[in-house]
mmCIF file of C-alpha atoms and ligand atoms in Angstrom:
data_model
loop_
_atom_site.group_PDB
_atom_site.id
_atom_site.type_symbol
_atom_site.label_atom_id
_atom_site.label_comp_id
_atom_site.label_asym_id
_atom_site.label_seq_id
_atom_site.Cartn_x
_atom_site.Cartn_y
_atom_site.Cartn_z
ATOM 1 C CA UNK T 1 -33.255 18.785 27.300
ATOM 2 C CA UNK T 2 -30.209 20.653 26.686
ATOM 3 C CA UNK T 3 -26.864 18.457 27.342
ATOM 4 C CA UNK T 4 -23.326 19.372 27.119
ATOM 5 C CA UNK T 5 -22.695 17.688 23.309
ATOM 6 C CA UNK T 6 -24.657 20.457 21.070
ATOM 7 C CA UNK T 7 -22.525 23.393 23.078
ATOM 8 C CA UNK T 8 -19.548 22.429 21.215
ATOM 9 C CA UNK T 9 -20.487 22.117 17.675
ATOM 10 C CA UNK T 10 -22.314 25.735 17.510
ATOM 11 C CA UNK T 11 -18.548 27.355 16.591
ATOM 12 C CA UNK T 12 -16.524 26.268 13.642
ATOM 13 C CA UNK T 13 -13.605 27.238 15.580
ATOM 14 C CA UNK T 14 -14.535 25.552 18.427
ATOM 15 C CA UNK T 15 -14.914 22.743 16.387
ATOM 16 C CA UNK T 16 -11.644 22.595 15.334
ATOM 17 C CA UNK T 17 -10.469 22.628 18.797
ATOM 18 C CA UNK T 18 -12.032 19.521 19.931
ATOM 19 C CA UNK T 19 -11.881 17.492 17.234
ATOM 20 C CA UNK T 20 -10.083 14.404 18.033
ATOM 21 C CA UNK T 21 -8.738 12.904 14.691
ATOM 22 C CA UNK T 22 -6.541 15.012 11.744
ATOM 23 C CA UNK T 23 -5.810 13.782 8.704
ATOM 24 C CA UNK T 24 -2.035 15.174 7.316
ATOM 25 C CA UNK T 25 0.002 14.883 4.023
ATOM 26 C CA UNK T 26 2.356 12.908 5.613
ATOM 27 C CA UNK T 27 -0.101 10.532 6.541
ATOM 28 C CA UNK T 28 -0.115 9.238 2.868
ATOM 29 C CA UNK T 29 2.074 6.918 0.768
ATOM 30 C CA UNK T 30 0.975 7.058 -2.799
ATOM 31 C CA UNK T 31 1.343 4.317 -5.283
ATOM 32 C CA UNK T 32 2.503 4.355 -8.827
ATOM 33 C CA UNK T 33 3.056 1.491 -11.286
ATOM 34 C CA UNK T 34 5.831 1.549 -13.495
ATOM 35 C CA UNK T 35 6.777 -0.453 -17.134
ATOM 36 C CA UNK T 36 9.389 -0.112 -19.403
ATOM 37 C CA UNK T 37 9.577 2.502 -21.889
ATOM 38 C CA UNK T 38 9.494 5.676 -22.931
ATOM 39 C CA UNK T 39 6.372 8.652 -23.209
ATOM 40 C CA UNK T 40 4.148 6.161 -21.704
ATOM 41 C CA UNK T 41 1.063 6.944 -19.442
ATOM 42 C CA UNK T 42 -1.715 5.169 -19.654
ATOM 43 C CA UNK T 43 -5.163 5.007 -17.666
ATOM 44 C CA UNK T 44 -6.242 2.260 -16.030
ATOM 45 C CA UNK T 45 -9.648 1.320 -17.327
ATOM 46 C CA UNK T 46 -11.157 0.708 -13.873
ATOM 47 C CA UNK T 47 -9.379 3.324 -12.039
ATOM 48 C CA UNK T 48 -9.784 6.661 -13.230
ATOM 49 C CA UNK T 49 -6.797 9.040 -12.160
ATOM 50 C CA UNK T 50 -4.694 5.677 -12.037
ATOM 51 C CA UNK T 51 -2.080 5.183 -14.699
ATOM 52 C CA UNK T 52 0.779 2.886 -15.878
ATOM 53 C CA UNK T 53 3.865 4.964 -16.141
ATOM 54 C CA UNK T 54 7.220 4.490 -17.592
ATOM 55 C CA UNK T 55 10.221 5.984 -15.611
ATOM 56 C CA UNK T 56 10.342 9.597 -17.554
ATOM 57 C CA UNK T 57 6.902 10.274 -16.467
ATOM 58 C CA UNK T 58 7.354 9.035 -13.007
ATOM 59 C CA UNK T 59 9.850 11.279 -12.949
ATOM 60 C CA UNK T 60 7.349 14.216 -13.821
ATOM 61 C CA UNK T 61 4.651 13.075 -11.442
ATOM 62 C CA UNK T 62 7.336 12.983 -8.456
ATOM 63 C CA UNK T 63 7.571 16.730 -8.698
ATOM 64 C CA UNK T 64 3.812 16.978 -8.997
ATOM 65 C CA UNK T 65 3.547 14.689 -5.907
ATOM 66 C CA UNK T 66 6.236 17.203 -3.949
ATOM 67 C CA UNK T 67 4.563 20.227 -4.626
ATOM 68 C CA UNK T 68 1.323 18.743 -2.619
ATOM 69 C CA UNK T 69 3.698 17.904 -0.375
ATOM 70 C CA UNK T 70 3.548 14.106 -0.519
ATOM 71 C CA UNK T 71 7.562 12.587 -0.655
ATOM 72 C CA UNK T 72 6.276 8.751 0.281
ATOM 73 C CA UNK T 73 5.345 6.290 -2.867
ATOM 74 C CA UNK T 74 5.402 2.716 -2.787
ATOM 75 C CA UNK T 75 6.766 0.919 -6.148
ATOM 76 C CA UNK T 76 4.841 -1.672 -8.021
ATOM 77 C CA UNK T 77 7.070 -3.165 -11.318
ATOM 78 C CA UNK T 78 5.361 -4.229 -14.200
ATOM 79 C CA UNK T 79 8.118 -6.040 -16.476
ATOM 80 C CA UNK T 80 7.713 -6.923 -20.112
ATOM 81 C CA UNK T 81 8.568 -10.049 -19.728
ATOM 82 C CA UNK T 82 7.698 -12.783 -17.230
ATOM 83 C CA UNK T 83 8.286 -15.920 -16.243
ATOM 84 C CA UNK T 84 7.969 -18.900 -14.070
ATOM 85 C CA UNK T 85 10.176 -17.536 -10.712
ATOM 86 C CA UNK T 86 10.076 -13.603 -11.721
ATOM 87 C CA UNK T 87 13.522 -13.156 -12.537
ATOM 88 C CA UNK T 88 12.950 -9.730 -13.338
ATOM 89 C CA UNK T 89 12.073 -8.807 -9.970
ATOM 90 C CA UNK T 90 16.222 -10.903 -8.862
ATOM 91 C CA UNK T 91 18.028 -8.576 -11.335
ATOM 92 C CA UNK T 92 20.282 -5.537 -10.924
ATOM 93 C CA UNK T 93 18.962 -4.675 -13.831
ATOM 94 C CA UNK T 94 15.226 -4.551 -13.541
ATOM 95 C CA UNK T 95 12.288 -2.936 -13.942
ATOM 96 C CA UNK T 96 12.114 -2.243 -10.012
ATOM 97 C CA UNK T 97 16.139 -2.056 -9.440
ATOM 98 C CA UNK T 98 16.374 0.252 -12.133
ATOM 99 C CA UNK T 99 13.514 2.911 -11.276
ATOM 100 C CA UNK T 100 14.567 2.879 -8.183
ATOM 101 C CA UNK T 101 18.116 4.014 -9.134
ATOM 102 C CA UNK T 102 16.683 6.430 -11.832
ATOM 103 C CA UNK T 103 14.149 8.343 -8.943
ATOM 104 C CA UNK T 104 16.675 8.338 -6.075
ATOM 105 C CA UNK T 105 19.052 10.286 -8.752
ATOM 106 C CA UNK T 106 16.419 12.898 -10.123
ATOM 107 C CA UNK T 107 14.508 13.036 -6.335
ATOM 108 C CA UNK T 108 17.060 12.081 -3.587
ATOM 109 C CA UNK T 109 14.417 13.496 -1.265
ATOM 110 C CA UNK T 110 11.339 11.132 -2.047
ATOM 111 C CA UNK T 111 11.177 8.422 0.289
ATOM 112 C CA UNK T 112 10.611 5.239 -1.969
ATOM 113 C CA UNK T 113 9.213 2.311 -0.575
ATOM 114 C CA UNK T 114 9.320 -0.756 -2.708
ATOM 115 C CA UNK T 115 6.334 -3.788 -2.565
ATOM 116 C CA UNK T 116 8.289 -7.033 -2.594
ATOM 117 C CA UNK T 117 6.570 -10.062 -4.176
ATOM 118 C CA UNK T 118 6.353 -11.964 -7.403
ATOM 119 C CA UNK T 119 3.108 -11.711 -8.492
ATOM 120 C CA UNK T 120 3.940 -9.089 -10.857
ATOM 121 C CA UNK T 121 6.762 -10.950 -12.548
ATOM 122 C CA UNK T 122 5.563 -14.305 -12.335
ATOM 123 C CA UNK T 123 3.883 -15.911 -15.675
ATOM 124 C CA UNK T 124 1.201 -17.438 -13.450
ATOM 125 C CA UNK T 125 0.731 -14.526 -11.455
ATOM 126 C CA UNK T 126 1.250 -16.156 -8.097
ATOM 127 C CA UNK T 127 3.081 -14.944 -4.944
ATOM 128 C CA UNK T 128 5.893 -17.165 -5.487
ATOM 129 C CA UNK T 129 7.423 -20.219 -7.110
ATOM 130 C CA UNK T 130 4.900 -23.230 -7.520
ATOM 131 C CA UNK T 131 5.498 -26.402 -6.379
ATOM 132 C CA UNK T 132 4.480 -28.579 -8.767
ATOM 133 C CA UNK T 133 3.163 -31.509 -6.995
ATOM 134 C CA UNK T 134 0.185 -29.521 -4.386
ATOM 135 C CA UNK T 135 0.112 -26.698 -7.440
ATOM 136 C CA UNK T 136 0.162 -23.784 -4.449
ATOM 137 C CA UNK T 137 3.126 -21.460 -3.818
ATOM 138 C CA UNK T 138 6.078 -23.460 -2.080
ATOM 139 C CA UNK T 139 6.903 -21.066 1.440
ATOM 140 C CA UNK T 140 10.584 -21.620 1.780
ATOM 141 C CA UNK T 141 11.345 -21.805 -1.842
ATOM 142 C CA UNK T 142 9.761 -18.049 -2.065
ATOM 143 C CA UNK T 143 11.371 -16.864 1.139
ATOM 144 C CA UNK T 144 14.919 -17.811 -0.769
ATOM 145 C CA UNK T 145 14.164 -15.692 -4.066
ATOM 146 C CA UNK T 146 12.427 -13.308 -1.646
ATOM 147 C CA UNK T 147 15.943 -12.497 -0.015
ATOM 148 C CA UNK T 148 17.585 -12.067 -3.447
ATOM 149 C CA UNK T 149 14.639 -9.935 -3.958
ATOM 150 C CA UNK T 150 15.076 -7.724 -1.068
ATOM 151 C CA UNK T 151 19.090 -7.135 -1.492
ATOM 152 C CA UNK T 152 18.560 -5.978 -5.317
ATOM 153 C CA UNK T 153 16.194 -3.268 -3.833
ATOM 154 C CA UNK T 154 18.398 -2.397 -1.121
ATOM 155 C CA UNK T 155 21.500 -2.143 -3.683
ATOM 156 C CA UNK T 156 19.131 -0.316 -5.491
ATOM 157 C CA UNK T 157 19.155 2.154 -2.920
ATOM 158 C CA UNK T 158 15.184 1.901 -2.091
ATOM 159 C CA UNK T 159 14.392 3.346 1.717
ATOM 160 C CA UNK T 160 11.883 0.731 2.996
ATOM 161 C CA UNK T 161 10.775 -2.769 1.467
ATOM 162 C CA UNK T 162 7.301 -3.715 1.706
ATOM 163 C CA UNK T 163 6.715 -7.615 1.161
ATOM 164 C CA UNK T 164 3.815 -8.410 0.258
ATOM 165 C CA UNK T 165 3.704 -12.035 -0.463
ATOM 166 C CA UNK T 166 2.388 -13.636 2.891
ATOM 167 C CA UNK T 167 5.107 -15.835 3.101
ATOM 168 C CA UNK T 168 5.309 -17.899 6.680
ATOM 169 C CA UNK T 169 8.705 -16.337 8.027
ATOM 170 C CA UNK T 170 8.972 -14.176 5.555
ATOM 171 C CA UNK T 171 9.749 -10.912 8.168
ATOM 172 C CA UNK T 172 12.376 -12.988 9.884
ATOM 173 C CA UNK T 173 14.518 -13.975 6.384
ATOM 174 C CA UNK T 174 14.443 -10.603 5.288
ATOM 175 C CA UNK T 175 15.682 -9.078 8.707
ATOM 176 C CA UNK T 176 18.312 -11.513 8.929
ATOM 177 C CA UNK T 177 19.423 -11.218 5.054
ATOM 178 C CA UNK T 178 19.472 -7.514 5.338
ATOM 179 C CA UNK T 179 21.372 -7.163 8.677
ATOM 180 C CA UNK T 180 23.910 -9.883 7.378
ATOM 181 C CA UNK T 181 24.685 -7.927 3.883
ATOM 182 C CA UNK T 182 25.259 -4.470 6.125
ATOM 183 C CA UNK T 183 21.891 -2.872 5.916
ATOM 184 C CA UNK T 184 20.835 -2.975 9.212
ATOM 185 C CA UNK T 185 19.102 0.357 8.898
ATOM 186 C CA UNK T 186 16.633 -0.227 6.054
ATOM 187 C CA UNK T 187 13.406 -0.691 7.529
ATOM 188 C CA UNK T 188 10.381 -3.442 6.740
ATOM 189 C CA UNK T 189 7.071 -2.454 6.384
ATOM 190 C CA UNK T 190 5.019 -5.519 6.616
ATOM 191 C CA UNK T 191 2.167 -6.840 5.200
ATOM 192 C CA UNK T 192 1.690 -8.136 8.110
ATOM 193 C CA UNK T 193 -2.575 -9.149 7.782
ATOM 194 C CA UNK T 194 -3.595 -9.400 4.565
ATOM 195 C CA UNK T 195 -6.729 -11.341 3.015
ATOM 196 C CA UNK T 196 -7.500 -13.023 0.290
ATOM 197 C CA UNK T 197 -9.875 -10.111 -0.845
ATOM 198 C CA UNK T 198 -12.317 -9.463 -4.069
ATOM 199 C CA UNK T 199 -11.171 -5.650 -3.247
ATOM 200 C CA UNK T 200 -7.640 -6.220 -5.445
ATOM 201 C CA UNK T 201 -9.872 -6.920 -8.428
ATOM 202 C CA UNK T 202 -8.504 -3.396 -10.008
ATOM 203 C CA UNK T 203 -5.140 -3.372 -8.955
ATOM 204 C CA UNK T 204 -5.006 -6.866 -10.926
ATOM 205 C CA UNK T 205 -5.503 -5.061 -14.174
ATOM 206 C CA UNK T 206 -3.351 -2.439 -14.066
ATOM 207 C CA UNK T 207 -0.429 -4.794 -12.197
ATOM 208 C CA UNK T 208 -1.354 -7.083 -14.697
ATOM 209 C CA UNK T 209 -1.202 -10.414 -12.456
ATOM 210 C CA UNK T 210 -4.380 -11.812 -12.245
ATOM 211 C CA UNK T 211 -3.210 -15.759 -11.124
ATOM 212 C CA UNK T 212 -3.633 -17.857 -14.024
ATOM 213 C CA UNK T 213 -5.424 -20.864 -12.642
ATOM 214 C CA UNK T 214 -6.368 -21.136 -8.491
ATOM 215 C CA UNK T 215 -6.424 -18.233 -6.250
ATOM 216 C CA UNK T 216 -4.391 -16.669 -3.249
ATOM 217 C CA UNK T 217 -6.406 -18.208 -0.813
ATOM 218 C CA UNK T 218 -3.602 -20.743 0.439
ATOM 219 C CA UNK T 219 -1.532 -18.039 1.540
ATOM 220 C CA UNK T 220 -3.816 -14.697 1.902
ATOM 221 C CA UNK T 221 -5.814 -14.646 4.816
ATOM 222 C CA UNK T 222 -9.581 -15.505 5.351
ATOM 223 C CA UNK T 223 -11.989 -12.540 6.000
ATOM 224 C CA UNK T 224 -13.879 -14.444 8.511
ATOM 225 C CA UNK T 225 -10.765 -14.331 10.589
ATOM 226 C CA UNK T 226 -10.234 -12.017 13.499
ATOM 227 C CA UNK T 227 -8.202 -14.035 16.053
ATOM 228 C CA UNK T 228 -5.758 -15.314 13.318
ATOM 229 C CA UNK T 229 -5.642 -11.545 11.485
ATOM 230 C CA UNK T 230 -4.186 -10.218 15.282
ATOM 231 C CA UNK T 231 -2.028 -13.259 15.332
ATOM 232 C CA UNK T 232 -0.447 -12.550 12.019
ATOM 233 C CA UNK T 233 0.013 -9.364 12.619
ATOM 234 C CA UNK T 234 1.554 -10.377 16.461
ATOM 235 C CA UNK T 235 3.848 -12.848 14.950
ATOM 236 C CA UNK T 236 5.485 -9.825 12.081
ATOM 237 C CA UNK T 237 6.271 -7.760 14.723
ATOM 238 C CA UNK T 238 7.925 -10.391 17.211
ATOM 239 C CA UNK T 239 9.545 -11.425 13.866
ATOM 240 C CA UNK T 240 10.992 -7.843 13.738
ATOM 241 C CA UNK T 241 8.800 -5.655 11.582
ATOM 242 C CA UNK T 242 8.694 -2.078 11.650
ATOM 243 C CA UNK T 243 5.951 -0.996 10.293
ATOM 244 C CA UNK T 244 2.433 -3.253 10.371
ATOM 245 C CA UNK T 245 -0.397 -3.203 7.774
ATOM 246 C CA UNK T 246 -3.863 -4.170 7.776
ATOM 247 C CA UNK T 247 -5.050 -4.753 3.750
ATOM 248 C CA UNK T 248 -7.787 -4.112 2.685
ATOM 249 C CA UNK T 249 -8.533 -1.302 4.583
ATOM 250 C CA UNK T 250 -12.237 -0.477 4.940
ATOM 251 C CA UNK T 251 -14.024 -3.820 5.422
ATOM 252 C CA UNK T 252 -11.154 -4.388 8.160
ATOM 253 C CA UNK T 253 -11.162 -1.568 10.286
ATOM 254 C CA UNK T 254 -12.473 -3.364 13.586
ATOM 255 C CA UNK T 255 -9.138 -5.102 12.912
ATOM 256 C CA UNK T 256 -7.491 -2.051 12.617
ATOM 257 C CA UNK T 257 -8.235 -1.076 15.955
ATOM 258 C CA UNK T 258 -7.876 -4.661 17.653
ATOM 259 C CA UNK T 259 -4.014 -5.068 16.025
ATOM 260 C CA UNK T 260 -3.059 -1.069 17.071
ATOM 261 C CA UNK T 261 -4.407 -2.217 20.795
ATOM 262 C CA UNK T 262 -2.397 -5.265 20.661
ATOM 263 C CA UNK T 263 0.925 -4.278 19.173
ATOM 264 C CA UNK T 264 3.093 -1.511 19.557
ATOM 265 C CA UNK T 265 4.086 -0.687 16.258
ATOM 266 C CA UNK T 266 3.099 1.812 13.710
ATOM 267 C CA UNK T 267 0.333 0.867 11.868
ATOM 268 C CA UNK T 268 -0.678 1.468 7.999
ATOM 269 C CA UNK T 269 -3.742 0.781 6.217
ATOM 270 C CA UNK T 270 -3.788 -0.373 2.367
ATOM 271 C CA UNK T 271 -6.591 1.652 0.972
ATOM 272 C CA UNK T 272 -6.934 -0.521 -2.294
ATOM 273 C CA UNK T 273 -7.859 -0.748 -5.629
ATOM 274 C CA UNK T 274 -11.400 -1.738 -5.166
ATOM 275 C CA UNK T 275 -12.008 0.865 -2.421
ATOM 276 C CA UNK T 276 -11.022 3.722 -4.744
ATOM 277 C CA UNK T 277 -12.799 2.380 -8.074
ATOM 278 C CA UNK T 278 -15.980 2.249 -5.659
ATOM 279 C CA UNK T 279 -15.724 5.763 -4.566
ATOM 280 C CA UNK T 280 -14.451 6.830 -7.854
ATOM 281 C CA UNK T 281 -16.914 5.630 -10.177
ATOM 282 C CA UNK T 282 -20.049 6.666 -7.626
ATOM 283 C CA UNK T 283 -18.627 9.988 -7.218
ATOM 284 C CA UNK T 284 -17.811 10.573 -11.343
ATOM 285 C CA UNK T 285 -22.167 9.371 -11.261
ATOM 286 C CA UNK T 286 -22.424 12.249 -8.778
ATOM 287 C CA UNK T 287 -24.123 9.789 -6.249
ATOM 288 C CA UNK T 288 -21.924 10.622 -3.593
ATOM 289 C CA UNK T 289 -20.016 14.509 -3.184
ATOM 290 C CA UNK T 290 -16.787 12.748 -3.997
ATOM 291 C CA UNK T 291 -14.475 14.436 -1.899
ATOM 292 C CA UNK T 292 -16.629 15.076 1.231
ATOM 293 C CA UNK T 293 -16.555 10.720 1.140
ATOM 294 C CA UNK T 294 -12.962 10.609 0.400
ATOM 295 C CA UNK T 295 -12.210 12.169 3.801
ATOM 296 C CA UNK T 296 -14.475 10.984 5.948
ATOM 297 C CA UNK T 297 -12.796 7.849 4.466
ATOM 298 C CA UNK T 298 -9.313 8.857 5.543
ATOM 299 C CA UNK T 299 -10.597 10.146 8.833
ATOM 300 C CA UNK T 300 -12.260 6.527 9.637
ATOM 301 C CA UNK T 301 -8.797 5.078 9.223
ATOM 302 C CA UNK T 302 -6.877 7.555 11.599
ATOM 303 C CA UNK T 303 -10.015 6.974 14.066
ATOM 304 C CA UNK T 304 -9.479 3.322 13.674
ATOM 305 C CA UNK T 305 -6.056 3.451 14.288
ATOM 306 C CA UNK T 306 -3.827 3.737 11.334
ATOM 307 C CA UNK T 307 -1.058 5.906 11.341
ATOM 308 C CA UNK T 308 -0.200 5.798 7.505
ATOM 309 C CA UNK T 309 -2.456 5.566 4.868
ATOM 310 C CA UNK T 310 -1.389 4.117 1.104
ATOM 311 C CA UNK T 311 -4.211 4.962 -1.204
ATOM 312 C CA UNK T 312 -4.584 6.152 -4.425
ATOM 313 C CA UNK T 313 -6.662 9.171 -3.537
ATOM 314 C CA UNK T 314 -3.613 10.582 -1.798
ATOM 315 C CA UNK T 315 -3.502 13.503 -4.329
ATOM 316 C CA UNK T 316 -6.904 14.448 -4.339
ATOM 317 C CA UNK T 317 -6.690 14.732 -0.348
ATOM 318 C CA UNK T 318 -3.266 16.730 -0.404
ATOM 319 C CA UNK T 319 -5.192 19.358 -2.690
ATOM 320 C CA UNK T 320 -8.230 19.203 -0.213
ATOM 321 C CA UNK T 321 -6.065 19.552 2.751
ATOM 322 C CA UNK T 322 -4.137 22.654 0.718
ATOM 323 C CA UNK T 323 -7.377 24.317 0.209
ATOM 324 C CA UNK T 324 -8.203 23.791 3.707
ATOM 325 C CA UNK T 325 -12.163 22.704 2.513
ATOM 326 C CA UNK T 326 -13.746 19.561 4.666
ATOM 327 C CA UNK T 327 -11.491 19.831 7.216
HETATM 328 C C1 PBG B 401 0.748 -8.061 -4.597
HETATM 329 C C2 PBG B 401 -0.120 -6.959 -4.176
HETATM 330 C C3 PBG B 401 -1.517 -6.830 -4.342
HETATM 331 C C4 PBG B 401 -1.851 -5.561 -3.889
HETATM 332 C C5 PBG B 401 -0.681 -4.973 -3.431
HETATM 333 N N1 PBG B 401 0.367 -5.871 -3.593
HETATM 334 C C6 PBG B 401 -2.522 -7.654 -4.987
HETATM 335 C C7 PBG B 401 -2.811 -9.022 -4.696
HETATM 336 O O1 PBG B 401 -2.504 -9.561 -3.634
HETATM 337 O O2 PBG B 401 -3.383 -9.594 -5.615
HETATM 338 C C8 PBG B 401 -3.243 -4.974 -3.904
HETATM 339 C C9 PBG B 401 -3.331 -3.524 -4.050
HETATM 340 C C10 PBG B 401 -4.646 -2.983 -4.452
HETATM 341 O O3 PBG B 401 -5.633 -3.702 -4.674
HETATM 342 O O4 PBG B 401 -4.705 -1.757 -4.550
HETATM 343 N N2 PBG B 401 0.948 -9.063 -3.692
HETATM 344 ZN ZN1 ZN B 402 1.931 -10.865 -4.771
#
């Protein structure tokens, strides 16, 4: 019984040709961590290939990251000191402020993008200030030190904020705080649907802000949610987003597809810390051919919808794509 589907695949070339989805460099945003200090690189125990750097060798692994052609990262601060509102994340002189100053003068051509919450900088490690009578993160307090947040990036000089927190509103303050202080033109990737999701469990290491009593589960989303997770994502962009994101991204993608059909924005997918350590670890057991899974990965994001990927296996598929294997 000969159909029409077999004809196609019998060419490599001819392959090529019809294939629908591509994955490209410039799909990727790569994320890097940053602490004070000096000489400092170090591993993270449950990502391999995943380190904490301090600005000198950030420095050194932006011109790594340009010569595999990938100019987007997204900044995540890790300060030495925290405390009950993150006030290292509301000063000039920073962590995130700081790095930010210190890339755009060595690399004025890497597009930085910074994530915008307090988790990081908070000595309870929650998305915001606590209110002390319900114990959860207060909305409106956070979207205030959220819009102090965002103008110390943008006087930083950053090229896109990235908030992170799942604030109610939050896409709405920081347009309107922005466009009031003159920077009309910085754009706001949002983290638009976002769950409360086992996946971060990595990330929370290296970031170092696991929440010190509760969970995120009064303002992350619920993964049983699907009508909600469009909604949230509906509401960013009449808010005035630029950019959506759907986070985590593999357990999500029939969401993926459902908010690209019912927006018109661009869409990104946060390919996180759990999703790498799973592939990473199986592949260093050789149960899986490691990078023959990492792009059948990407591609099941760009078939899904996704325009731009963040993940941290952004490197490994920029020297796949450069030696033109798997693809
Ligand atoms: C902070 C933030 C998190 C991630 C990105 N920004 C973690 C969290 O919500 O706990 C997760 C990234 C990853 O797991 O790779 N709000
Ligand atoms: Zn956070």
């Amino acid at each position: 019984m000969f159909q029409r589907f077999r004809r196609t695949r019998l060419n490599k070339h001819l392959r090529a040709l019809v294939r629908e989805t591509t994955v490209n460099v410039d799909d990727f945003i790569y994320p890097l961590f940053i602490r004070p200090g000096k000489g400092i690189k170090t591993e993270v125990a449950s990502m391999p290939g995943v380190f904490q750097m301090s600005i000198d060798e950030i420095l050194k692994e932006c011109e790594e990251l340009k010569k595999l052609g990938i100019y987007s990262i997204i900044l995540f601060g890790i300060p030495d000191v925290k405390d009950s509102i993150g006030s290292d994340s509301l000063c000039e002189h920073g962590i995130i402020a700081s790095s930010v100053r210190t890339i755009k003068e060595t690399h004025p051509d890497m597009f930085i993008v910074t994530d915008l919450c307090f988790c990081e900088y908070t000595d309870h490690g929650h998305c915001g200030i606590i209110d002390e009578e319900s114990q959860t993160v207060n909305n409106d307090a956070t979207l205030e030190i959220s819009a102090k947040q965002a103008i110390i990036h943008a006087k930083a000089g950053v090229d896109m904020i990235a908030p992170s927190g799942m604030m109610d509103g939050i896409i709405e303050t920081l347009r309107e705080t922005l466009d009031t202080a003159g920077y009309e033109n910085l754009p706001i990737m949002a983290y638009s649907t976002k769950f409360a999701s086992g996946y971060y469990g990595p990330f929370r290491d290296v970031a170092e802000s696991v929440p010190s009593f509760g969970d995120r589960s009064t303002y992350q989303m619920d993964p049983a949610n699907r009508r909600e997770a469009i909604s949230e994502s509906v509401s960013d962009e009449l808010q005035g987003a630029d950019i959506l994101m759907v986070k985590p991204a593999l357990a999500y993608l029939d969401l993926v597809r459902e908010i690209k059909d019912n927006t018109s924005l661009p869409m990104a997918v946060y390919n996180v810390s759990g999703e790498y350590a799973m592939l990473k670890i199986a592949g260093q057991n050789d149960l899986i051919d490691y990078d023959r899974v990492v792009m059948e990965t990407m591609i099941s994001f760009k078939r899904a919808g996704a325009d731009i990927i963040i993940s941290y296996h952004a490197k490994e598929v920029a020297k796949m794509l450069q030696r033109k294997t798997l693809v």
